[in-house]
Amino acid sequence: SMSGAPGGPLGLLLVEYDDIPDEDAALLAHVKTLYGHDPHFEAGPATMVEIGGQRWRAATCRTGAELTHATNLVVLWSKSLEQVRSGTRGDDGYVLTLTLSGELEAQALLDHPILSVVVDSLP
């Protein structure tokens, strides 16, 4: 995880999970569990993003206000390298979360000059 720079929040978090089905509703419920406590929480839609040549289920949400206003991208990521290479996953794996200041689309977080260095290194 990274702290905010003078430009605002900046973060990357990878956490293991074992009970999130590969479904939009399950992902959106998990996003609300992660960020719903924030009084400025605003859920975004579920989407698919491309990382490492594979498409993954993801969702955005917005949190914070003023200088701490941020967009969070939450991606369901496979647990094994074999699953990553085949683009499949079960109900267990990793939640990859990217956080960046401002109101952004999912792809903008993946393309950020600092976050993209880490994301592009993923298999």
Backbone as a chain_set.jsonl record, in Angstrom:
{"seq": "SMSGAPGGPLGLLLVEYDDIPDEDAALLAHVKTLYGHDPHFEAGPATMVEIGGQRWRAATCRTGAELTHATNLVVLWSKSLEQVRSGTRGDDGYVLTLTLSGELEAQALLDHPILSVVVDSLP", "coords": {"N": [[0.844, -1.178, 0.0], [0.483, 2.275, -0.703], [1.069, 5.627, 0.363], [-0.635, 8.812, 0.268], [0.386, 11.225, -2.074], [1.437, 14.69, -2.57], [-0.485, 15.207, -4.487], [-2.735, 13.836, -3.687], [-4.634, 10.857, -2.633], [-3.03, 7.685, -3.205], [-2.75, 4.363, -3.953], [-2.134, 0.81, -3.638], [-3.227, -2.408, -3.172], [-3.147, -5.82, -2.31], [-5.009, -8.522, -1.488], [-5.731, -11.67, -0.08], [-8.584, -13.78, -0.655], [-11.418, -15.972, 0.007], [-14.068, -16.469, -0.598], [-15.693, -15.221, -2.597], [-17.838, -15.301, -5.147], [-17.445, -15.424, -8.742], [-19.052, -13.177, -9.824], [-20.977, -10.312, -10.758], [-22.744, -9.17, -8.788], [-21.771, -10.257, -6.381], [-19.181, -9.206, -6.307], [-19.768, -6.423, -6.205], [-21.065, -6.32, -3.725], [-18.911, -6.993, -2.085], [-17.223, -4.795, -2.524], [-18.775, -2.809, -1.328], [-18.623, -3.711, 1.302], [-15.903, -3.272, 1.783], [-15.614, -0.444, 1.453], [-17.972, 0.868, 2.144], [-18.343, 2.08, 4.631], [-17.396, 4.635, 4.48], [-18.491, 7.963, 4.596], [-18.816, 9.301, 2.209], [-19.066, 7.435, 0.277], [-19.574, 6.14, -2.946], [-20.912, 3.94, -5.045], [-19.734, 2.355, -8.003], [-20.266, 0.931, -11.306], [-20.088, -2.62, -12.068], [-17.516, -4.017, -14.084], [-15.309, -5.086, -16.737], [-11.812, -5.499, -16.798], [-8.613, -5.316, -18.437], [-5.728, -7.043, -17.66], [-2.461, -8.082, -17.873], [-2.98, -9.315, -20.304], [-5.33, -10.716, -19.92], [-8.856, -10.746, -19.164], [-10.569, -9.388, -16.397], [-12.972, -9.452, -13.729], [-14.221, -6.474, -12.349], [-14.749, -3.497, -10.333], [-15.557, -0.081, -9.7], [-15.404, 2.467, -7.161], [-16.155, 5.478, -5.388], [-14.643, 7.445, -2.871], [-14.176, 9.483, 0.082], [-13.651, 13.103, 0.356], [-13.111, 16.348, -1.028], [-9.744, 17.057, -0.611], [-9.156, 14.403, -0.106], [-10.661, 12.947, -1.855], [-11.222, 10.13, -3.819], [-10.86, 7.556, -6.347], [-11.493, 4.131, -6.335], [-10.411, 1.095, -7.601], [-11.443, -2.141, -7.768], [-10.433, -5.379, -8.245], [-11.114, -8.735, -9.08], [-8.898, -11.285, -8.798], [-7.111, -14.132, -9.978], [-6.038, -17.051, -8.079], [-3.98, -18.884, -8.649], [-1.103, -19.25, -10.796], [-1.615, -20.745, -13.063], [-4.386, -20.411, -13.351], [-4.413, -17.652, -13.797], [-3.064, -17.481, -16.255], [-4.886, -18.806, -17.882], [-7.083, -17.243, -17.642], [-9.126, -17.797, -15.861], [-11.016, -18.279, -12.796], [-11.859, -19.245, -9.452], [-13.937, -19.312, -6.529], [-12.09, -18.319, -4.848], [-9.106, -16.388, -4.391], [-7.345, -13.424, -5.183], [-7.913, -10.065, -4.179], [-7.319, -7.279, -5.925], [-6.648, -3.983, -5.367], [-6.696, -0.716, -6.512], [-6.021, 2.671, -5.867], [-6.649, 6.057, -6.461], [-6.357, 9.585, -6.582], [-9.17, 11.681, -7.228], [-11.912, 11.693, -9.696], [-12.219, 9.014, -11.655], [-12.106, 6.802, -14.522], [-12.007, 3.203, -14.75], [-9.866, 2.296, -16.438], [-8.111, 4.455, -16.387], [-6.922, 4.314, -13.87], [-5.459, 1.96, -14.149], [-3.643, 2.803, -16.048], [-2.069, 4.709, -14.808], [1.03, 6.421, -14.228], [2.667, 5.49, -12.062], [1.224, 3.37, -10.748], [0.822, 1.702, -12.937], [3.294, 0.547, -13.444], [3.517, -1.457, -11.522], [1.143, -2.942, -12.016], [1.554, -3.703, -14.701], [3.571, -5.533, -14.354], [2.386, -7.794, -13.475], [1.449, -11.224, -14.026]], "CA": [[0.0, 0.0, 0.0], [1.241, 3.52, -0.787], [0.346, 6.753, 0.945], [-0.939, 9.891, -0.658], [1.379, 12.244, -2.419], [0.792, 16.001, -2.549], [-1.619, 15.182, -5.407], [-3.865, 13.113, -3.11], [-4.471, 9.431, -2.359], [-2.43, 6.782, -4.18], [-2.58, 3.109, -3.239], [-2.239, -0.497, -4.266], [-3.38, -3.403, -2.118], [-3.451, -7.161, -2.797], [-5.454, -9.27, -0.32], [-6.296, -12.984, -0.402], [-9.956, -14.037, -0.231], [-11.812, -17.348, -0.296], [-15.519, -16.647, -0.622], [-16.365, -14.262, -3.473], [-18.109, -15.882, -6.459], [-17.097, -14.599, -9.9], [-20.322, -12.595, -10.264], [-21.041, -8.87, -10.516], [-23.407, -8.857, -7.515], [-20.869, -10.616, -5.279], [-18.104, -8.213, -6.293], [-20.305, -5.144, -5.732], [-21.289, -6.463, -2.281], [-17.592, -6.945, -1.442], [-16.777, -3.395, -2.591], [-19.517, -2.085, -0.291], [-18.04, -4.13, 2.581], [-14.601, -2.616, 1.923], [-15.626, 1.019, 1.445], [-19.284, 1.415, 2.478], [-18.299, 2.849, 5.88], [-17.028, 6.019, 4.162], [-19.72, 8.742, 4.409], [-18.884, 9.806, 0.835], [-19.028, 6.261, -0.604], [-20.437, 6.136, -4.129], [-20.607, 2.721, -5.796], [-19.735, 2.399, -9.458], [-20.735, -0.316, -11.908], [-19.152, -3.711, -12.344], [-16.975, -3.94, -15.434], [-14.195, -6.004, -16.97], [-10.576, -4.788, -17.128], [-7.573, -6.195, -18.955], [-4.434, -7.016, -16.984], [-1.648, -9.216, -18.289], [-3.571, -9.972, -21.462], [-6.564, -11.407, -19.539], [-9.925, -9.866, -18.683], [-10.943, -9.693, -15.017], [-14.139, -8.746, -13.186], [-13.773, -5.343, -11.536], [-15.73, -2.453, -10.044], [-14.999, 1.137, -9.119], [-16.214, 3.236, -6.226], [-15.521, 6.731, -4.991], [-14.645, 7.676, -1.432], [-13.529, 10.718, 0.516], [-14.137, 14.397, -0.114], [-12.111, 17.398, -1.214], [-8.376, 16.597, -0.864], [-9.059, 12.946, 0.006], [-11.573, 12.33, -2.826], [-10.466, 9.133, -4.576], [-11.517, 6.444, -7.026], [-10.921, 2.833, -5.994], [-10.696, 0.029, -8.556], [-11.34, -3.432, -7.088], [-10.367, -6.416, -9.277], [-11.007, -10.122, -8.621], [-7.709, -11.839, -9.454], [-6.973, -15.576, -9.729], [-5.12, -17.461, -7.024], [-2.826, -19.621, -9.153], [-0.556, -18.79, -12.068], [-2.319, -21.469, -14.122], [-5.665, -19.721, -13.545], [-4.124, -16.347, -14.395], [-2.731, -17.683, -17.671], [-6.068, -19.242, -18.628], [-8.141, -16.25, -17.465], [-10.215, -18.363, -15.068], [-10.864, -18.212, -11.351], [-12.931, -19.84, -8.668], [-14.443, -18.428, -5.479], [-10.974, -17.85, -4.038], [-8.085, -15.705, -5.181], [-6.859, -12.173, -4.606], [-8.561, -8.809, -4.534], [-6.351, -6.232, -6.248], [-7.296, -2.684, -5.247], [-5.905, 0.461, -6.873], [-6.665, 3.896, -5.401], [-6.034, 7.249, -7.036], [-7.089, 10.817, -6.336], [-10.054, 12.209, -8.261], [-12.965, 10.867, -10.292], [-11.574, 8.393, -12.807], [-12.597, 5.54, -15.054], [-11.148, 2.075, -14.376], [-8.649, 2.231, -17.249], [-7.202, 5.529, -15.969], [-6.137, 3.816, -12.74], [-4.509, 0.976, -14.677], [-2.655, 3.503, -16.871], [-1.334, 5.7, -14.019], [2.467, 6.187, -14.4], [3.259, 4.717, -10.965], [0.49, 2.123, -10.562], [0.964, 0.833, -14.116], [4.551, -0.203, -13.331], [3.203, -2.659, -10.751], [0.119, -3.706, -12.732], [2.149, -4.286, -15.907], [4.474, -6.629, -13.988], [1.59, -8.965, -13.114], [1.382, -12.196, -15.137]], "C": [[0.889, 1.241, 0.0], [0.415, 4.647, -0.186], [0.157, 7.84, -0.097], [0.224, 10.836, -0.854], [0.707, 13.607, -2.317], [-0.418, 16.086, -3.483], [-2.82, 14.426, -4.886], [-3.595, 11.633, -2.955], [-3.884, 8.65, -3.535], [-2.194, 5.466, -3.456], [-2.73, 1.888, -4.108], [-2.259, -1.516, -3.142], [-3.755, -4.731, -2.763], [-3.759, -8.025, -1.581], [-6.079, -10.588, -0.772], [-7.741, -13.074, 0.091], [-10.309, -15.477, -0.584], [-13.314, -17.543, -0.418], [-16.255, -15.617, -1.478], [-16.591, -14.928, -4.83], [-17.77, -14.898, -7.582], [-18.373, -14.07, -10.554], [-20.322, -11.113, -9.918], [-21.617, -8.548, -9.14], [-22.501, -9.154, -6.326], [-19.723, -9.617, -5.172], [-18.605, -6.884, -5.743], [-20.594, -5.188, -4.234], [-19.965, -6.389, -1.528], [-17.044, -5.517, -1.432], [-17.481, -2.579, -1.509], [-18.996, -2.449, 1.1], [-16.718, -3.41, 2.833], [-14.718, -1.119, 2.179], [-16.931, 1.657, 1.902], [-19.337, 2.226, 3.753], [-17.966, 4.325, 5.638], [-18.304, 6.823, 3.906], [-19.883, 9.281, 2.984], [-18.854, 8.672, -0.191], [-20.041, 6.391, -1.736], [-20.031, 4.932, -4.987], [-20.652, 2.989, -7.291], [-20.196, 1.062, -10.0], [-19.651, -1.388, -11.945], [-18.73, -3.598, -13.805], [-15.945, -5.052, -15.606], [-12.988, -5.147, -17.332], [-9.561, -5.8, -17.644], [-6.27, -5.952, -18.21], [-3.679, -8.26, -17.433], [-2.234, -9.999, -19.447], [-4.841, -10.755, -21.167], [-7.582, -10.387, -19.043], [-10.392, -10.351, -17.311], [-12.146, -8.859, -14.596], [-13.646, -7.667, -12.226], [-14.939, -4.394, -11.278], [-14.992, -1.247, -9.479], [-15.954, 1.669, -8.06], [-15.44, 4.496, -5.882], [-15.689, 6.911, -3.493], [-14.007, 9.031, -1.142], [-14.17, 11.961, -0.07], [-12.965, 15.361, -0.189], [-10.725, 16.813, -1.472], [-8.217, 15.083, -0.774], [-10.0, 12.221, -0.95], [-10.781, 11.384, -3.721], [-11.391, 8.164, -5.295], [-10.758, 5.175, -6.669], [-11.352, 1.83, -7.053], [-10.428, -1.295, -7.856], [-11.466, -4.528, -8.144], [-10.29, -7.787, -8.615], [-9.942, -10.81, -9.456], [-7.562, -13.31, -9.069], [-5.892, -15.888, -8.703], [-3.865, -18.139, -7.558], [-2.369, -19.069, -10.497], [-1.244, -19.487, -13.238], [-3.661, -20.808, -14.418], [-5.452, -18.369, -14.21], [-3.887, -16.507, -15.891], [-3.941, -18.098, -18.497], [-7.23, -18.263, -18.503], [-9.334, -16.772, -16.686], [-9.962, -18.125, -13.586], [-12.067, -18.85, -10.689], [-13.44, -18.825, -7.663], [-13.345, -17.962, -4.542], [-9.929, -17.231, -4.958], [-7.58, -14.485, -4.444], [-7.734, -11.022, -5.065], [-7.44, -7.795, -4.72], [-7.1, -4.911, -6.21], [-6.304, -1.585, -5.584], [-6.691, 1.691, -6.453], [-5.906, 5.088, -5.947], [-6.941, 8.446, -6.808], [-7.968, 11.194, -7.522], [-11.112, 11.23, -8.727], [-12.448, 10.322, -11.607], [-12.325, 7.161, -13.273], [-11.582, 4.452, -14.697], [-9.83, 2.08, -15.136], [-7.64, 3.299, -16.842], [-6.356, 5.1, -14.773], [-5.087, 2.825, -13.214], [-3.38, 1.637, -15.453], [-1.813, 4.516, -16.101], [0.166, 5.398, -14.085], [3.139, 5.38, -13.289], [2.56, 3.368, -10.819], [0.685, 1.166, -11.734], [2.262, 0.027, -14.086], [4.299, -1.517, -12.592], [2.218, -3.538, -11.518], [0.711, -4.399, -13.956], [3.104, -5.434, -15.594], [3.713, -7.898, -13.609], [1.491, -9.911, -14.303], [0.034, -12.162, -15.835]], "O": [[1.94, 1.248, 0.641], [-0.815, 4.609, -0.23], [0.718, 7.787, -1.192], [0.939, 11.189, 0.083], [-0.482, 13.677, -2.007], [-1.283, 16.941, -3.295], [-3.843, 14.369, -5.568], [-2.46, 11.188, -3.123], [-4.195, 8.914, -4.696], [-1.501, 5.447, -2.439], [-3.361, 1.919, -5.164], [-1.402, -1.49, -2.259], [-4.591, -4.766, -3.666], [-2.89, -8.243, -0.736], [-6.857, -10.621, -1.725], [-8.081, -12.512, 1.132], [-9.61, -16.127, -1.361], [-13.792, -18.675, -0.347], [-17.347, -15.186, -1.106], [-15.64, -15.105, -5.591], [-17.806, -13.683, -7.383], [-18.729, -14.453, -11.668], [-19.743, -10.702, -8.913], [-21.045, -7.745, -8.402], [-22.467, -8.384, -5.366], [-19.338, -9.226, -4.07], [-17.942, -6.277, -4.903], [-20.389, -4.192, -3.541], [-19.895, -5.793, -0.454], [-16.464, -5.082, -0.436], [-16.854, -1.752, -0.847], [-18.934, -1.591, 1.981], [-16.44, -2.987, 3.955], [-14.006, -0.578, 3.026], [-16.994, 2.879, 2.037], [-20.281, 2.991, 3.953], [-18.227, 5.168, 6.496], [-19.125, 6.416, 3.083], [-20.984, 9.677, 2.6], [-18.643, 8.91, -1.381], [-21.209, 6.708, -1.512], [-18.951, 4.911, -5.577], [-21.491, 3.745, -7.781], [-20.489, 0.149, -9.227], [-18.459, -1.094, -11.864], [-19.497, -3.139, -14.651], [-15.746, -5.865, -14.703], [-13.115, -4.18, -18.083], [-9.637, -6.988, -17.33], [-5.772, -4.829, -18.133], [-4.212, -9.368, -17.374], [-2.016, -11.205, -19.564], [-5.384, -11.399, -22.064], [-7.224, -9.31, -18.567], [-10.586, -11.546, -17.087], [-12.322, -7.724, -15.037], [-12.768, -7.91, -11.398], [-15.982, -4.48, -11.927], [-13.937, -1.382, -8.86], [-17.147, 1.365, -8.062], [-14.224, 4.566, -6.065], [-16.727, 6.579, -2.919], [-13.382, 9.641, -2.01], [-15.098, 11.889, -0.875], [-11.96, 15.2, 0.503], [-10.544, 16.125, -2.477], [-7.254, 14.53, -1.305], [-10.129, 10.999, -0.87], [-9.78, 11.785, -4.316], [-12.545, 7.974, -4.909], [-9.528, 5.149, -6.698], [-12.539, 1.731, -7.366], [-9.312, -1.545, -7.4], [-12.471, -4.605, -8.852], [-9.497, -7.989, -7.695], [-10.066, -10.907, -10.677], [-7.865, -13.682, -7.935], [-4.965, -15.107, -8.488], [-2.79, -17.984, -6.978], [-3.159, -18.489, -11.241], [-1.435, -18.881, -14.292], [-4.042, -20.656, -15.579], [-6.221, -17.981, -15.089], [-4.44, -15.761, -16.698], [-4.018, -17.78, -19.684], [-8.25, -18.422, -19.174], [-10.441, -16.252, -16.828], [-8.845, -17.813, -13.173], [-13.139, -18.976, -11.281], [-13.385, -17.62, -7.907], [-13.62, -17.287, -3.55], [-9.884, -17.522, -6.154], [-7.408, -14.51, -3.225], [-8.231, -11.008, -6.191], [-6.704, -7.491, -3.782], [-8.079, -4.73, -6.935], [-5.212, -1.523, -5.019], [-7.904, 1.75, -6.659], [-4.676, 5.13, -5.905], [-8.165, 8.317, -6.839], [-7.566, 11.047, -8.677], [-11.208, 10.104, -8.238], [-12.26, 11.071, -12.566], [-13.083, 6.554, -12.517], [-10.431, 4.753, -14.378], [-8.774, 1.887, -14.532], [-6.433, 3.073, -16.942], [-5.19, 5.484, -14.675], [-3.951, 2.846, -12.739], [-2.275, 1.099, -15.514], [-0.92, 5.129, -16.686], [0.549, 4.231, -14.005], [4.095, 4.652, -13.558], [3.223, 2.331, -10.771], [0.711, -0.05, -11.543], [2.319, -1.067, -14.648], [4.807, -2.565, -12.99], [2.435, -4.742, -11.654], [0.401, -5.561, -14.219], [3.415, -6.231, -16.48], [4.317, -8.957, -13.441], [1.452, -9.47, -15.452], [-0.188, -12.913, -16.785]]}, "num_chains": 1, "name": "protein.A"}
